[in-house]
CSV table of C-alpha atoms in Angstrom, one decimal:
chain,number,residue,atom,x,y,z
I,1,UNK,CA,77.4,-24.7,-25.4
I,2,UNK,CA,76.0,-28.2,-25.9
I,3,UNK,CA,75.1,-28.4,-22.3
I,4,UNK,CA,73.4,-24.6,-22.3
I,5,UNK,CA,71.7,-26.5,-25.4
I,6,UNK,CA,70.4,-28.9,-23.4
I,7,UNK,CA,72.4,-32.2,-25.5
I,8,UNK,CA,74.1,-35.2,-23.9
I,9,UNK,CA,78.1,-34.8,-23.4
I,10,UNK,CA,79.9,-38.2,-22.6
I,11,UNK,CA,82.9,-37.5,-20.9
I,12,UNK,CA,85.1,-40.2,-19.2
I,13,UNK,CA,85.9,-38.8,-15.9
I,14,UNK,CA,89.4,-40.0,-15.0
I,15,UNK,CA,90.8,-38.2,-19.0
I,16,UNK,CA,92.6,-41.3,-20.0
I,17,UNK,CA,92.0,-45.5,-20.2
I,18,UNK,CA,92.6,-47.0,-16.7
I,19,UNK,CA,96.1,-47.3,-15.6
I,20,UNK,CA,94.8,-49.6,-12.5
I,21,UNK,CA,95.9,-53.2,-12.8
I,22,UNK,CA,93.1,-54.6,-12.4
I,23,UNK,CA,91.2,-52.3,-15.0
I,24,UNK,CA,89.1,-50.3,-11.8
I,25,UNK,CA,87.6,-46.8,-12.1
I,26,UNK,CA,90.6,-44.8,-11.2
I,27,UNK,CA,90.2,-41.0,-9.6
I,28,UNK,CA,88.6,-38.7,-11.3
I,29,UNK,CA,90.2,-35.2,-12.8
I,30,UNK,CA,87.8,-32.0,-11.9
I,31,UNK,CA,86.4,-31.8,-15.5
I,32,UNK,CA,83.1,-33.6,-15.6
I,33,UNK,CA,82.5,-32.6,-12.2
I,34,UNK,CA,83.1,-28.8,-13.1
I,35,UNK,CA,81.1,-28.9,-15.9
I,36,UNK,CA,78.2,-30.3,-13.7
I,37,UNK,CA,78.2,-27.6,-11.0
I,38,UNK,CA,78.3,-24.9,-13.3
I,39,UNK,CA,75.9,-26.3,-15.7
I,40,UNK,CA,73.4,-27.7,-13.3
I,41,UNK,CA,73.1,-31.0,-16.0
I,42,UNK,CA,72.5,-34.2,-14.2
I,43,UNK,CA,75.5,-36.5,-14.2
I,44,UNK,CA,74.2,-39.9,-15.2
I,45,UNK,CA,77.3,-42.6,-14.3
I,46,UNK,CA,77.9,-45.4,-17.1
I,47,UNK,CA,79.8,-48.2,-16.6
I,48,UNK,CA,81.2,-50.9,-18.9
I,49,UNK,CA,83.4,-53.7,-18.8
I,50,UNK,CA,84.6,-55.6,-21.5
I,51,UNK,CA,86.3,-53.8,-23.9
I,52,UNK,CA,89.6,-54.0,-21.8
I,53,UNK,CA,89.4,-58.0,-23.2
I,54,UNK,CA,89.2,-56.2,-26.9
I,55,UNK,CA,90.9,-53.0,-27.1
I,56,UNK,CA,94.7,-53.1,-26.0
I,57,UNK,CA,94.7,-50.4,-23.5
I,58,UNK,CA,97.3,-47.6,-22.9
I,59,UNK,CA,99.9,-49.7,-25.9
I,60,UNK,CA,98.5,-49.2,-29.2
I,61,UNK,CA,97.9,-52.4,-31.0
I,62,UNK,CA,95.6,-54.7,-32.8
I,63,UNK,CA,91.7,-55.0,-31.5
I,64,UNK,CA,91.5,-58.8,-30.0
I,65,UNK,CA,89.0,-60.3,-32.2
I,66,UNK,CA,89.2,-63.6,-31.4
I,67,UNK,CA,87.6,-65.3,-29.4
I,68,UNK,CA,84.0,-63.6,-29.4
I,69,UNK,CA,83.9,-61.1,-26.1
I,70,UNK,CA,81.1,-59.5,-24.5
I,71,UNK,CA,81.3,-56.1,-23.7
I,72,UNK,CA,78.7,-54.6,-21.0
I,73,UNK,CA,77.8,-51.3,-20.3
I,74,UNK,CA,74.7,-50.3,-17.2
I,75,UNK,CA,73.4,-46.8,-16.8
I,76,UNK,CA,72.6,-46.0,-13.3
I,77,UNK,CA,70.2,-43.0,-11.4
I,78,UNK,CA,71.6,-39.5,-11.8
I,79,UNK,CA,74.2,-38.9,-9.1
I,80,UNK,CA,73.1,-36.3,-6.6
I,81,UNK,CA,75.3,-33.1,-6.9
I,82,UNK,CA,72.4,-31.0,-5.3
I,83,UNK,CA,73.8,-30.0,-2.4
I,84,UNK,CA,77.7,-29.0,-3.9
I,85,UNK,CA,75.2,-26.6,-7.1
I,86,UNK,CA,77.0,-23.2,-7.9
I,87,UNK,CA,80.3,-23.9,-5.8
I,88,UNK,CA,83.3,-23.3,-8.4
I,89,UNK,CA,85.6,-24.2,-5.6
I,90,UNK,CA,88.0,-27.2,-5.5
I,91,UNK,CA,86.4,-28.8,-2.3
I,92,UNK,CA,83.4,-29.5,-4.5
I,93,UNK,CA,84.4,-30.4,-7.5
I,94,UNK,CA,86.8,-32.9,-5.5
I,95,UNK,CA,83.6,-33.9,-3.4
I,96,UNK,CA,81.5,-34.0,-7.2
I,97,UNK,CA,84.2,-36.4,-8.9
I,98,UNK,CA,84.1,-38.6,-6.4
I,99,UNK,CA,80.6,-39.3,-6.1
I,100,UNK,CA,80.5,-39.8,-9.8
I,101,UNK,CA,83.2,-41.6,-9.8
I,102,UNK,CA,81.4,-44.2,-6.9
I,103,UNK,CA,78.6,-44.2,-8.7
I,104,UNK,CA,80.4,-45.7,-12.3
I,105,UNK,CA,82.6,-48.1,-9.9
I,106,UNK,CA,79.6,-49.6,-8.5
I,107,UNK,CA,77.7,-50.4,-11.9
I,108,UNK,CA,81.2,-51.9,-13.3
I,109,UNK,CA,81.2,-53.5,-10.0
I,110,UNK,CA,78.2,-54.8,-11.0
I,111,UNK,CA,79.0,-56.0,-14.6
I,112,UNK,CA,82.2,-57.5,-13.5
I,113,UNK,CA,80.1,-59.1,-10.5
I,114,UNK,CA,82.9,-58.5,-8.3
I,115,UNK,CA,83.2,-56.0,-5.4
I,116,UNK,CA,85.5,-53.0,-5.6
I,117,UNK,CA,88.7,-53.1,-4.1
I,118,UNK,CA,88.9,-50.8,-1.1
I,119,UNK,CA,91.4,-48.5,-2.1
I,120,UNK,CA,91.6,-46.8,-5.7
I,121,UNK,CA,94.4,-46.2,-8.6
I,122,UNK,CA,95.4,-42.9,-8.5
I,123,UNK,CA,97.4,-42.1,-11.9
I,124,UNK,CA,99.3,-39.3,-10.6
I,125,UNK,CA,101.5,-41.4,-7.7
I,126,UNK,CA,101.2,-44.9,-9.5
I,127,UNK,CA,99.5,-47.0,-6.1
I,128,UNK,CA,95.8,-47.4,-5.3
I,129,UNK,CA,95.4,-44.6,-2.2
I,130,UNK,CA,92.1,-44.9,0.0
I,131,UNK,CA,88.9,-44.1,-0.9
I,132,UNK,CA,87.5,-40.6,-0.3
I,133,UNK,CA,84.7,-40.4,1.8
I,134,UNK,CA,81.4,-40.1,-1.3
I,135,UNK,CA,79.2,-38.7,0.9
């Protein structure tokens, strides 16, 4: 409904705080993606880094206050879904996440000002796996 309505969602496209460890974007689940083939609503890819050095993660605990951190977050261009528009079928919401996904790695690649390791964290068999093609 908020979408039809034309509002901003935020929706963290892997579900859950990175399991990687080395805090990378992990692969994404088929939400966000779905929601922007069926909607037609431009995806615009956020990344941040810093709050990893503040918030404990997956074990709840106490915010790390001390010392001062500096958390970063860049916006980049919307990610072009164009071509995969209207397809409800698996191949392109697989083919969507990923893009978006690349496209949120690269700006906390940037923040971190670090490259991307060449493989990514895939929560479901514990390991980084290889990169799908983002076309």
């Amino acid at each position: 409904d908020a979408l039809e309505q034309g509002e901003c969602v935020v929706i963290y496209p892997e579900g859950t705080v990175t399991a990687d460890p080395d805090t990378w974007p992990m692969t994404p689940r088929p939400g966000a993606a779905r929601l922007a083939l069926a909607s037609g609503a431009p995806v615009i890819p956020v990344g941040q880094w810093g709050a990893n050095l503040v918030m404990p993660g997956k074990h709840p605990g106490w915010p790390k206050l001390r010392p001062r951190r500096t958390v970063g977050f860049r916006t980049g261009a919307p990610v072009d879904l164009d071509d995969l528009r209207g397809r409800t079928d698996p191949e392109a919401e697989v083919q969507a996440g990923v893009r978006i996904m690349a496209a949120v790695t690269a700006l906390v690649a940037e923040l971190r000002q670090e490259p991307a390791p060449a493989e990514v964290y895939d929560i479901r068999v514990g390991r980084r796996v290889p990169r799908l093609d983002a076309r």
